[in-house]
Coordinates of C-alpha atoms in Angstrom, one line a residue:
Chain A
X1 CA -0.5 -0.5 -0.1
X2 CA 2.4 2.9 1.2
X3 CA 4.9 2.0 -2.1
X4 CA 6.7 5.2 -2.8
X5 CA 5.6 6.7 -5.9
X6 CA 9.3 7.0 -6.7
X7 CA 11.6 4.5 -5.5
X8 CA 15.3 5.0 -6.9
X9 CA 18.6 2.5 -5.2
X10 CA 21.9 3.1 -6.3
X11 CA 20.8 4.1 -9.5
X12 CA 24.6 4.5 -11.1
X13 CA 25.2 5.4 -15.5
X14 CA 27.6 5.4 -17.6
X15 CA 27.2 7.0 -21.3
X16 CA 28.6 4.9 -23.9
X17 CA 30.8 7.4 -24.2
X18 CA 32.6 6.7 -21.1
X19 CA 31.4 9.5 -19.1
X20 CA 30.1 8.4 -15.6
X21 CA 27.0 10.8 -15.1
X22 CA 25.2 9.1 -11.7
X23 CA 26.8 7.1 -9.3
X24 CA 25.0 5.4 -6.9
X25 CA 21.6 7.9 -6.6
X26 CA 18.7 7.1 -3.8
X27 CA 15.8 9.1 -4.2
X28 CA 12.4 7.9 -2.8
X29 CA 9.1 10.2 -3.0
X30 CA 6.5 8.8 -1.4
X31 CA 2.6 10.5 -3.1
X32 CA 1.6 13.5 -2.5
X33 CA 4.3 15.1 -1.7
X34 CA 6.4 17.7 -3.6
X35 CA 10.2 18.1 -4.1
X36 CA 13.0 20.2 -5.9
X37 CA 15.8 18.5 -7.0
X38 CA 18.0 20.9 -6.9
X39 CA 21.5 20.7 -8.5
X40 CA 25.3 22.9 -10.4
X41 CA 24.9 22.7 -14.2
X42 CA 26.1 19.0 -15.3
X43 CA 24.8 17.6 -11.3
X44 CA 23.0 15.1 -13.8
X45 CA 19.6 15.8 -13.0
X46 CA 18.7 15.4 -16.0
X47 CA 20.2 12.4 -16.5
X48 CA 18.5 11.0 -13.4
X49 CA 14.5 12.6 -15.0
X50 CA 15.1 10.4 -17.8
X51 CA 15.9 7.3 -16.1
X52 CA 12.3 7.6 -14.5
X53 CA 10.7 7.3 -17.8
X54 CA 13.1 4.3 -19.0
X55 CA 14.4 6.9 -21.6
X56 CA 17.8 6.4 -20.2
X57 CA 18.9 3.2 -19.2
X58 CA 21.4 0.1 -18.2
X59 CA 19.8 -1.4 -21.8
X60 CA 19.6 1.4 -23.1
X61 CA 23.3 1.8 -24.2
X62 CA 25.6 3.0 -21.3
X63 CA 26.4 0.6 -18.5
X64 CA 24.8 1.4 -15.1
X65 CA 23.9 0.1 -12.2
X66 CA 21.2 0.4 -9.9
X67 CA 17.5 0.4 -10.0
X68 CA 14.1 2.6 -10.5
X69 CA 10.4 1.6 -9.5
X70 CA 7.5 3.6 -9.7
X71 CA 4.4 2.5 -7.9
X72 CA 5.7 -0.8 -7.5
X73 CA 6.4 -0.8 -11.1
X74 CA 9.7 -1.8 -11.8
X75 CA 11.1 1.1 -14.5
X76 CA 12.3 -2.1 -18.0
X77 CA 11.2 -2.8 -21.1
X78 CA 8.2 -5.0 -20.3
X79 CA 7.1 -2.1 -18.7
X80 CA 7.4 1.3 -20.5
X81 CA 4.1 2.4 -21.5
X82 CA 3.2 1.8 -18.4
X83 CA 5.9 3.7 -16.8
X84 CA 5.3 6.5 -19.2
X85 CA 2.0 7.2 -18.3
X86 CA 2.7 7.2 -14.5
X87 CA 5.5 9.4 -14.8
X88 CA 4.9 12.6 -16.8
X89 CA 8.0 14.6 -18.1
X90 CA 7.4 18.2 -18.9
X91 CA 10.5 19.3 -20.6
X92 CA 12.5 22.9 -20.3
X93 CA 12.2 23.7 -23.7
X94 CA 8.0 23.2 -24.9
X95 CA 8.8 23.5 -28.9
X96 CA 10.8 20.2 -27.7
X97 CA 7.8 19.2 -26.6
X98 CA 4.5 21.1 -28.2
X99 CA 4.8 19.3 -32.2
X100 CA 0.7 19.1 -33.5
X101 CA -0.2 22.0 -35.4
X102 CA -2.8 22.6 -32.8
X103 CA -3.1 22.7 -29.0
X104 CA -5.6 20.0 -28.8
X105 CA -4.0 17.3 -30.7
X106 CA -0.8 18.2 -28.4
X107 CA -2.3 17.4 -25.3
X108 CA -4.0 14.2 -27.2
X109 CA -0.9 12.8 -28.2
X110 CA -0.4 11.7 -24.8
X111 CA -3.5 9.7 -23.8
X112 CA -4.2 8.5 -27.3
X113 CA -1.1 6.6 -26.6
X114 CA -2.5 4.7 -24.3
X115 CA -5.3 4.0 -26.7
X116 CA -8.3 5.7 -25.6
X117 CA -10.1 7.6 -27.6
X118 CA -13.2 10.0 -28.3
X119 CA -15.7 11.3 -25.3
X120 CA -12.8 10.1 -22.8
X121 CA -9.8 11.2 -25.4
X122 CA -11.7 14.4 -25.1
X123 CA -12.4 14.9 -21.6
X124 CA -8.8 14.6 -20.8
X125 CA -7.7 17.2 -23.2
X126 CA -10.3 19.3 -22.1
X127 CA -10.2 18.5 -17.8
X128 CA -6.0 19.1 -18.5
X129 CA -6.0 21.7 -20.4
X130 CA -8.5 23.9 -17.6
X131 CA -6.2 22.6 -14.7
X132 CA -3.3 25.4 -16.8
X133 CA -6.0 27.7 -17.8
X134 CA -5.8 26.8 -21.7
X135 CA -9.3 25.9 -22.6
X136 CA -9.9 28.4 -24.5
X137 CA -6.4 27.9 -26.7
X138 CA -7.6 24.9 -27.8
X139 CA -7.9 25.1 -31.6
X140 CA -4.8 27.4 -31.7
X141 CA -1.9 26.5 -33.5
X142 CA 0.7 26.1 -30.2
X143 CA 4.3 28.2 -32.7
X144 CA 1.5 31.1 -31.4
X145 CA 0.7 31.2 -28.7
X146 CA 3.1 33.3 -26.0
X147 CA 6.4 31.2 -23.7
X148 CA 4.6 31.0 -20.7
X149 CA 1.3 29.9 -22.5
X150 CA 3.6 26.6 -24.4
X151 CA 4.8 25.9 -20.6
X152 CA 1.7 25.9 -19.4
X153 CA 0.0 24.0 -22.5
X154 CA 3.9 21.3 -22.1
X155 CA 2.2 20.9 -19.0
X156 CA -1.4 20.1 -19.8
X157 CA 0.2 17.8 -22.6
X158 CA 1.3 15.1 -19.7
X159 CA -1.3 15.9 -17.1
X160 CA -3.4 14.3 -19.8
X161 CA -2.3 10.9 -18.9
X162 CA -3.6 11.6 -15.1
X163 CA -0.1 10.5 -14.2
X164 CA 1.0 9.3 -10.7
X165 CA 4.3 11.8 -10.0
X166 CA 5.0 15.0 -13.0
X167 CA 8.6 15.4 -13.4
X168 CA 9.2 19.3 -14.7
X169 CA 12.0 20.2 -15.9
X170 CA 13.3 23.6 -15.1
X171 CA 9.4 25.0 -15.4
X172 CA 10.1 28.9 -14.5
X173 CA 13.1 28.6 -17.4
X174 CA 12.6 31.5 -19.2
X175 CA 9.2 33.0 -17.7
X176 CA 8.8 36.5 -17.0
X177 CA 7.7 37.1 -14.1
X178 CA 4.1 37.0 -13.9
X179 CA 4.1 33.3 -16.0
X180 CA 6.7 32.2 -13.6
X181 CA 4.2 32.8 -10.3
X182 CA 0.7 32.2 -13.1
X183 CA 2.5 28.8 -13.6
X184 CA 3.9 28.2 -9.4
X185 CA -0.3 28.8 -8.7
X186 CA -1.6 26.2 -11.5
X187 CA 0.9 23.5 -9.5
X188 CA 0.3 24.4 -6.3
X189 CA -3.2 23.6 -7.0
X190 CA -2.5 20.1 -9.2
X191 CA -3.1 17.3 -6.2
X192 CA -0.6 15.5 -8.4
X193 CA 2.8 14.2 -7.1
X194 CA 5.5 16.2 -8.0
X195 CA 9.7 16.5 -9.0
X196 CA 10.9 19.2 -9.8
X197 CA 14.9 20.0 -11.0
X198 CA 15.3 23.9 -10.9
X199 CA 17.9 25.9 -10.6
X200 CA 15.7 28.8 -9.6
X201 CA 16.2 28.2 -5.2
X202 CA 13.4 31.1 -4.4
X203 CA 11.2 28.8 -6.6
X204 CA 12.1 25.5 -4.7
X205 CA 11.0 27.2 -1.9
X206 CA 7.6 28.8 -2.5
X207 CA 7.0 25.1 -3.9
X208 CA 8.4 22.0 -2.5
X209 CA 8.6 21.6 1.0
X210 CA 11.3 19.0 0.7
X211 CA 14.8 19.4 -1.1
X212 CA 17.7 16.8 -3.0
X213 CA 20.8 18.1 -3.8
X214 CA 22.6 16.3 -6.5
X215 CA 25.9 17.3 -7.1
X216 CA 28.9 14.9 -8.7
X217 CA 25.4 12.1 -9.2
X218 CA 25.6 11.8 -6.0
X219 CA 22.8 13.4 -3.6
X220 CA 24.4 15.3 -1.1
X221 CA 21.8 16.9 1.2
X222 CA 18.1 15.8 1.3
X223 CA 16.2 17.6 3.9
X224 CA 13.1 20.4 4.6
X225 CA 13.7 23.3 1.5
X226 CA 14.5 26.0 3.9
X227 CA 16.5 23.8 6.2
X228 CA 18.8 23.2 2.7
X229 CA 18.9 26.5 2.0
X230 CA 20.1 27.9 4.5
X231 CA 23.3 25.9 5.3
X232 CA 25.7 28.1 4.1
X233 CA 28.2 25.6 3.8
X234 CA 26.6 23.0 2.0
X235 CA 25.2 25.7 -0.1
X236 CA 29.1 26.9 -1.3
X237 CA 29.9 23.0 -1.2
X238 CA 28.3 22.7 -4.5
X239 CA 28.4 25.8 -6.4
X240 CA 24.0 26.3 -4.9
X241 CA 23.9 30.6 -4.7
X242 CA 20.9 32.5 -4.3
X243 CA 19.8 35.4 -5.8
X244 CA 20.6 39.0 -4.5
X245 CA 19.3 40.0 -1.6
X246 CA 17.3 36.8 -1.3
X247 CA 17.4 35.6 1.9
X248 CA 14.9 32.3 3.2
X249 CA 15.3 32.9 6.8
X250 CA 13.1 36.3 6.0
X251 CA 10.3 34.5 4.1
X252 CA 7.6 33.6 5.3
X253 CA 6.1 30.4 4.8
X254 CA 3.2 29.7 2.8
X255 CA 0.2 28.6 5.0
Chain B
X1 CA 11.6 35.4 -28.3
X2 CA 7.9 36.0 -29.9
X3 CA 5.5 33.8 -30.4
X4 CA 5.3 33.7 -34.2
X5 CA 2.3 35.1 -35.4
X6 CA 0.6 33.0 -39.3
X7 CA 2.3 31.6 -41.7
X8 CA 3.8 33.9 -44.7
X9 CA 1.4 31.9 -47.1
X10 CA -2.0 32.2 -45.4
X11 CA -4.2 35.3 -45.1
X12 CA -7.1 34.6 -42.7
X13 CA -10.2 35.0 -43.9
X14 CA -13.9 33.8 -44.0
X15 CA -15.1 33.0 -46.9
X16 CA -16.3 29.6 -49.6
X17 CA -12.6 29.0 -50.9
X18 CA -11.5 29.6 -46.6
X19 CA -14.5 27.2 -46.4
X20 CA -14.1 24.3 -48.9
X21 CA -12.7 21.3 -47.4
X22 CA -8.7 21.1 -48.2
X23 CA -9.6 17.5 -50.1
X24 CA -11.5 19.1 -52.5
X25 CA -8.8 22.1 -53.3
X26 CA -6.1 19.7 -53.7
X27 CA -7.3 18.0 -55.8
X28 CA -9.1 21.2 -57.9
X29 CA -5.6 22.5 -57.7
X30 CA -3.8 19.1 -58.1
X31 CA -7.1 18.7 -61.7
X32 CA -6.1 22.5 -62.8
X33 CA -2.3 22.1 -62.9
X34 CA -2.3 19.2 -65.2
X35 CA -4.7 21.0 -67.6
X36 CA -3.2 23.4 -68.0
X37 CA 0.4 22.4 -68.6
X38 CA -1.3 19.4 -70.7
X39 CA -2.4 22.5 -73.2
X40 CA -0.4 23.6 -75.5
X41 CA 1.1 26.4 -75.9
X42 CA -0.2 27.7 -79.5
X43 CA -3.9 28.1 -77.5
X44 CA -3.4 31.5 -75.9
X45 CA -7.2 32.2 -75.7
X46 CA -6.9 29.0 -72.9
X47 CA -4.3 30.5 -71.3
X48 CA -6.3 33.7 -71.2
X49 CA -9.6 31.6 -69.5
X50 CA -7.1 29.5 -67.0
X51 CA -5.4 33.3 -65.1
X52 CA -9.9 34.5 -65.4
X53 CA -10.6 31.6 -63.7
X54 CA -7.4 32.0 -60.9
X55 CA -8.7 35.5 -60.9
X56 CA -12.3 34.5 -60.4
X57 CA -11.5 32.6 -57.1
X58 CA -8.9 34.8 -55.3
X59 CA -11.7 37.5 -56.4
X60 CA -14.4 35.4 -54.2
X61 CA -11.7 34.8 -51.6
X62 CA -11.7 38.0 -50.5
X63 CA -7.3 37.9 -50.4
X64 CA -5.9 41.0 -52.1
X65 CA -4.1 40.3 -55.8
X66 CA -1.4 42.1 -54.4
X67 CA -0.3 40.3 -51.4
X68 CA -0.2 36.9 -54.2
X69 CA 1.6 39.0 -56.6
X70 CA 4.3 39.9 -54.2
X71 CA 4.9 35.4 -53.3
X72 CA 4.9 34.5 -56.2
X73 CA 8.1 36.4 -56.2
X74 CA 9.5 33.3 -56.3
X75 CA 9.1 32.4 -59.4
X76 CA 11.3 35.5 -60.6
X77 CA 14.4 31.9 -61.1
X78 CA 12.3 29.9 -63.7
X79 CA 11.6 33.6 -66.0
X80 CA 15.1 33.4 -66.1
X81 CA 15.8 29.9 -67.6
X82 CA 12.5 31.2 -69.9
X83 CA 14.0 34.2 -71.0
X84 CA 16.8 32.4 -71.7
X85 CA 15.3 29.9 -74.2
X86 CA 14.7 31.9 -77.2
X87 CA 17.9 33.1 -77.6
X88 CA 19.6 29.3 -76.9
X89 CA 16.6 27.1 -79.1
X90 CA 17.1 26.3 -82.6
X91 CA 14.7 26.2 -85.4
X92 CA 13.8 29.0 -87.3
X93 CA 14.5 32.1 -86.4
X94 CA 12.1 35.6 -86.7
X95 CA 12.9 39.7 -85.3
X96 CA 11.4 41.1 -81.5
X97 CA 12.4 44.5 -81.4
X98 CA 15.8 43.4 -83.8
X99 CA 16.7 40.6 -82.0
X100 CA 17.1 37.7 -83.6
X101 CA 15.1 34.8 -81.5
X102 CA 14.3 31.2 -82.2
X103 CA 11.2 30.2 -83.4
X104 CA 10.6 27.8 -81.1
X105 CA 12.4 29.1 -78.7
X106 CA 9.9 32.1 -78.2
X107 CA 6.7 29.2 -77.4
X108 CA 8.8 27.4 -75.5
X109 CA 9.4 30.8 -73.6
X110 CA 6.0 31.4 -73.7
X111 CA 4.6 27.6 -72.8
X112 CA 6.9 28.2 -69.6
X113 CA 6.3 31.1 -68.5
X114 CA 2.3 30.9 -68.8
X115 CA 2.4 27.4 -66.8
X116 CA 4.8 28.4 -64.4
X117 CA 2.7 31.7 -64.2
X118 CA -0.7 29.6 -63.2
X119 CA 1.1 27.0 -60.7
X120 CA 2.3 29.3 -59.3
X121 CA -0.9 31.3 -58.4
X122 CA -3.5 28.5 -58.4
X123 CA -0.7 27.1 -55.5
X124 CA -0.2 30.6 -53.8
X125 CA -4.1 31.4 -53.8
X126 CA -4.7 27.7 -52.0
X127 CA -1.7 28.3 -49.6
X128 CA -3.6 31.4 -49.6
X129 CA -6.4 29.8 -48.5
X130 CA -5.6 26.9 -46.6
X131 CA -4.7 27.0 -42.9
X132 CA -1.5 23.9 -42.8
X133 CA -2.9 22.0 -40.2
X134 CA -6.2 21.9 -42.7
X135 CA -4.2 20.9 -45.7
X136 CA -2.3 17.9 -44.2
X137 CA -5.7 17.2 -42.9
X138 CA -6.4 16.9 -46.6
X139 CA -3.7 15.2 -47.5
X140 CA -4.7 12.3 -45.1
X141 CA -8.0 12.1 -46.2
X142 CA -6.7 11.6 -49.6
X143 CA -4.8 8.9 -48.2
X144 CA -1.3 9.8 -48.8
X145 CA 0.9 7.5 -46.2
X146 CA 0.5 8.5 -42.6
X147 CA 4.6 8.8 -42.8
X148 CA 4.9 11.4 -45.6
X149 CA 2.2 13.1 -43.7
X150 CA 3.4 12.9 -40.8
X151 CA 6.9 14.3 -42.1
X152 CA 5.4 17.5 -43.7
X153 CA 4.1 18.0 -40.2
X154 CA 6.9 18.1 -38.6
X155 CA 8.2 20.2 -40.7
X156 CA 5.3 23.4 -40.8
X157 CA 5.2 23.0 -36.9
X158 CA 9.3 23.7 -37.0
X159 CA 9.3 25.6 -40.2
X160 CA 9.5 28.6 -37.7
X161 CA 11.3 27.1 -34.7
X162 CA 13.7 26.9 -36.8
X163 CA 13.4 30.2 -39.3
X164 CA 13.1 32.2 -36.0
X165 CA 16.9 30.4 -34.7
X166 CA 18.7 30.7 -38.1
X167 CA 17.3 34.8 -37.5
X168 CA 18.5 35.0 -33.2
X169 CA 22.0 33.4 -35.2
X170 CA 22.2 36.2 -37.6
X171 CA 21.4 38.9 -35.6
X172 CA 24.0 37.7 -33.4
X173 CA 26.6 37.6 -36.2
X174 CA 25.8 40.7 -37.2
X175 CA 25.6 42.3 -33.5
X176 CA 29.8 41.8 -34.3
X177 CA 30.0 43.2 -37.4
X178 CA 29.6 40.6 -38.9
X179 CA 28.3 41.0 -42.5
X180 CA 28.1 38.9 -45.6
X181 CA 28.9 40.8 -49.1
X182 CA 32.1 39.5 -49.9
X183 CA 32.6 35.3 -51.1
X184 CA 35.1 35.4 -48.7
X185 CA 33.0 35.2 -45.1
X186 CA 31.4 33.1 -46.7
X187 CA 33.1 29.8 -44.5
X188 CA 31.3 32.0 -41.8
X189 CA 28.3 31.4 -43.6
X190 CA 28.6 28.1 -43.8
X191 CA 29.6 27.6 -40.4
X192 CA 26.4 28.8 -39.1
X193 CA 24.7 26.3 -41.7
X194 CA 26.6 23.9 -40.1
X195 CA 26.1 25.0 -36.3
X196 CA 22.2 25.3 -37.7
X197 CA 22.1 21.8 -38.7
X198 CA 23.3 20.3 -35.9
X199 CA 20.9 22.5 -33.5
X200 CA 18.4 21.1 -35.0
X201 CA 19.3 17.9 -35.2
X202 CA 19.4 17.7 -31.8
X203 CA 16.8 19.3 -31.6
X204 CA 14.8 16.9 -33.6
X205 CA 16.3 14.2 -30.9
X206 CA 14.6 16.6 -28.1
X207 CA 11.4 15.9 -30.1
X208 CA 11.8 12.7 -30.0
X209 CA 12.4 12.4 -26.2
X210 CA 9.8 14.3 -25.4
X211 CA 7.4 12.1 -28.1
X212 CA 8.6 8.6 -26.4
X213 CA 7.9 10.0 -22.9
X214 CA 4.6 10.4 -23.7
X215 CA 4.5 6.9 -24.7
X216 CA 5.0 7.6 -28.5
X217 CA 6.0 4.2 -29.9
X218 CA 6.5 4.2 -33.6
X219 CA 3.3 5.5 -34.7
X220 CA 0.8 8.1 -35.1
X221 CA -2.4 7.8 -32.6
X222 CA -5.9 8.7 -34.5
X223 CA -6.9 10.6 -33.2
X224 CA -11.1 11.1 -34.4
X225 CA -13.8 13.2 -32.8
X226 CA -12.6 16.7 -34.4
X227 CA -15.4 18.8 -33.3

């Protein structure tokens, strides 16, 4: 019953060119948690994310060890379709994610790959777009939307698959402050487990009670976001820097 | 980067021509083009009639004629070729404006000019009155292999993205004082083109990853029930 949504054990991985990105990562995320994955550039965050839905694995080329399972289901070739339903990954550049002619077709792409058709497909598409406040744009081509709107549609494309865990790669990057706040409101309103890869530390503090720091391919800290951000030696050791003038001690936590 | 607004060929409107089903328009264009190409070059009146047909369709669609004419400049390289023909072709010669030109070459040039222009105008009319994604749906309904339609769909989708990227690279080059007036600077352009190719290739890989992440297995799902 209480299996973690995400269970990563001893995950190690080296790319086919020999570059080793992960050195034994352990990570558990439980249902309903919102977790920030922090770390400097090149820490292995993206490599880790690509393992969560089986895009990368020991048998996809490269050398790896360890195991990932999602709600008790191991990430293996035989389970890939179900794993990709359970783990929804939103990539950093919405132009990579939105490739169909209309917003509707793009949001329908995932659930249609799961074999959903007809009225249920329509319901999922509209529900997902409602959740991100983009329902009125359903028949527009994605490249006519603003960057912030495209980011929200990209989130909807994954929500339409009704995933158990939503994985976001740098959700706040390139957004203006208003779009950034709107996205935060949307993410907070979703009833879904969340893992958010980010360099935006105030955003992590705002949205995620828990943070995991990945550095040099290993987890070096795992605790409350406030404690992580307030731990100056830890932050300095792993090239994490707060924006000028930002002090987590002066932030009143959200109720 | 701002969002692109509209494809440069499409002219927004709600006329009968805009609303006609895309597959019908494609078939009409195809039929029309075949007819024009098959018409012997000496049937001058027929070409006048064809032009009239296009003019009527354009009139009904309310796309401004200048909008189409500007875009038909794409034909210019062919025109240059057509203008050469009377001088290089063999056969009996005749005098035009004091120049001795080949008769058969003149006729061939006229035919190339007339047929090319009609074809370009008709295609531009289709493009101006049909949204790219409707066009793709039309092709799909005409049973074009889905792989081909997919490739075209990706092209339509990423054309703006890649041109945007190209534009930004150009701005970045020029911001550093570069101008490509001199052939000696062409290697820089070649390297830019190479970088653009690599970037597009990598984007293709990222798009593929994003598709796999949403359960893509190699076939586009058929999504029916578009309201």
